[in-house]
């Protein structure tokens, strides 16, 4: 799998939002669109597998499940808002299909979770493609593709504040999606930042 394809598994970090009421069973709401807890769980499970493999290769210990869940929700929010922007602007978004080799490598990495992994890769590819188109609208001619994506991501981040976004506060994020607690789990209450080593935390806070 190419570096570009692998990069779509990278974590999104461009999100501004306001806290508000969240529909029951939803991790967040963007306008009239709900992001279910189940979607966050699916994305987090893929990131958990990838993070554990990376940690094992680097000789690290356990992976923080709370951080993965927070980032999973951020990814889903950014993707949904990017889709709404693309629809509003009537952008034509073309995303290259994963090859059989790509899917085989994903299956080798993720096993029974390959379907969730493929969905995540395709979703993140689409978000990057939308950012690319936004960058093309604003960047000068001759700008390379990587810079266009970065420019588009900045434009996307600037426009996110214009959307009606509500986030379940139990994800440990404030109204600007800055981390204010180490919870990230619906079974563990939020509070002050916990400096306990990941491997010493309750099992509910570990990526297993």
Short mmCIF file of C-alpha atoms in Angstrom, two decimals, residues 40-118:
data_model
loop_
_atom_site.label_atom_id
_atom_site.label_comp_id
_atom_site.label_asym_id
_atom_site.label_seq_id
_atom_site.Cartn_x
_atom_site.Cartn_y
_atom_site.Cartn_z
CA UNK A 40 -17.33 6.02 16.94
CA UNK A 41 -16.87 2.49 18.27
CA UNK A 42 -16.22 1.13 14.76
CA UNK A 43 -13.60 3.78 13.96
CA UNK A 44 -11.96 3.44 17.37
CA UNK A 45 -11.69 -0.33 16.95
CA UNK A 46 -9.74 0.16 13.70
CA UNK A 47 -7.46 2.76 15.26
CA UNK A 48 -6.98 0.44 18.24
CA UNK A 49 -5.65 -2.36 16.03
CA UNK A 50 -3.38 0.01 14.09
CA UNK A 51 -2.12 1.69 17.27
CA UNK A 52 -1.40 -1.61 19.01
CA UNK A 53 0.61 -2.82 16.02
CA UNK A 54 2.59 0.42 15.98
CA UNK A 55 3.12 0.26 19.75
CA UNK A 56 4.34 -3.33 19.57
CA UNK A 57 6.78 -2.48 16.80
CA UNK A 58 8.11 0.42 18.88
CA UNK A 59 8.25 -1.56 22.10
CA UNK A 60 5.60 0.63 23.75
CA UNK A 61 2.97 -0.52 26.22
CA UNK A 62 -0.82 -0.24 26.17
CA UNK A 63 -2.74 2.21 23.99
CA UNK A 64 -5.10 4.79 25.52
CA UNK A 65 -8.63 3.92 24.41
CA UNK A 66 -9.99 7.28 25.58
CA UNK A 67 -7.68 9.18 23.23
CA UNK A 68 -8.64 6.91 20.33
CA UNK A 69 -12.35 7.48 20.94
CA UNK A 70 -11.89 11.24 21.10
CA UNK A 71 -9.92 11.23 17.87
CA UNK A 72 -12.39 8.88 16.19
CA UNK A 73 -15.23 11.28 16.92
CA UNK A 74 -13.15 14.22 15.64
CA UNK A 75 -12.50 12.33 12.39
CA UNK A 76 -16.19 11.59 11.92
CA UNK A 77 -17.16 15.19 12.64
CA UNK A 78 -14.63 16.60 10.19
CA UNK A 79 -15.75 14.10 7.54
CA UNK A 80 -19.43 14.94 7.97
CA UNK A 81 -18.81 18.69 7.85
CA UNK A 82 -16.59 18.29 4.78
CA UNK A 83 -19.38 16.34 3.07
CA UNK A 84 -21.90 19.07 3.86
CA UNK A 85 -19.56 21.74 2.50
CA UNK A 86 -19.02 19.72 -0.68
CA UNK A 87 -22.77 19.37 -1.12
CA UNK A 88 -23.41 23.07 -0.51
CA UNK A 89 -20.77 24.04 -3.07
CA UNK A 90 -21.79 21.33 -5.52
CA UNK A 91 -18.21 20.03 -5.65
CA UNK A 92 -17.43 16.99 -7.76
CA UNK A 93 -15.35 14.70 -5.56
CA UNK A 94 -13.48 11.79 -7.11
CA UNK A 95 -11.89 9.23 -4.81
CA UNK A 96 -9.73 6.45 -6.32
CA UNK A 97 -11.02 3.00 -5.51
CA UNK A 98 -8.92 0.75 -3.33
CA UNK A 99 -7.16 -1.92 -5.33
CA UNK A 100 -7.36 -5.63 -4.60
CA UNK A 101 -3.82 -5.41 -3.24
CA UNK A 102 -4.82 -2.55 -0.91
CA UNK A 103 -7.75 -4.55 0.42
CA UNK A 104 -5.61 -7.64 0.87
CA UNK A 105 -3.11 -5.68 2.94
CA UNK A 106 -5.90 -4.19 5.03
CA UNK A 107 -7.33 -7.66 5.61
CA UNK A 108 -3.92 -8.86 6.73
CA UNK A 109 -3.65 -5.94 9.16
CA UNK A 110 -7.20 -5.88 10.50
CA UNK A 111 -8.57 -9.40 10.06
CA UNK A 112 -12.26 -9.57 10.99
CA UNK A 113 -12.39 -5.77 11.16
CA UNK A 114 -11.35 -5.31 7.54
CA UNK A 115 -14.78 -3.99 6.49
CA UNK A 116 -14.60 -1.23 9.11
CA UNK A 117 -11.01 -0.48 8.05
CA UNK A 118 -11.99 -0.17 4.38
#
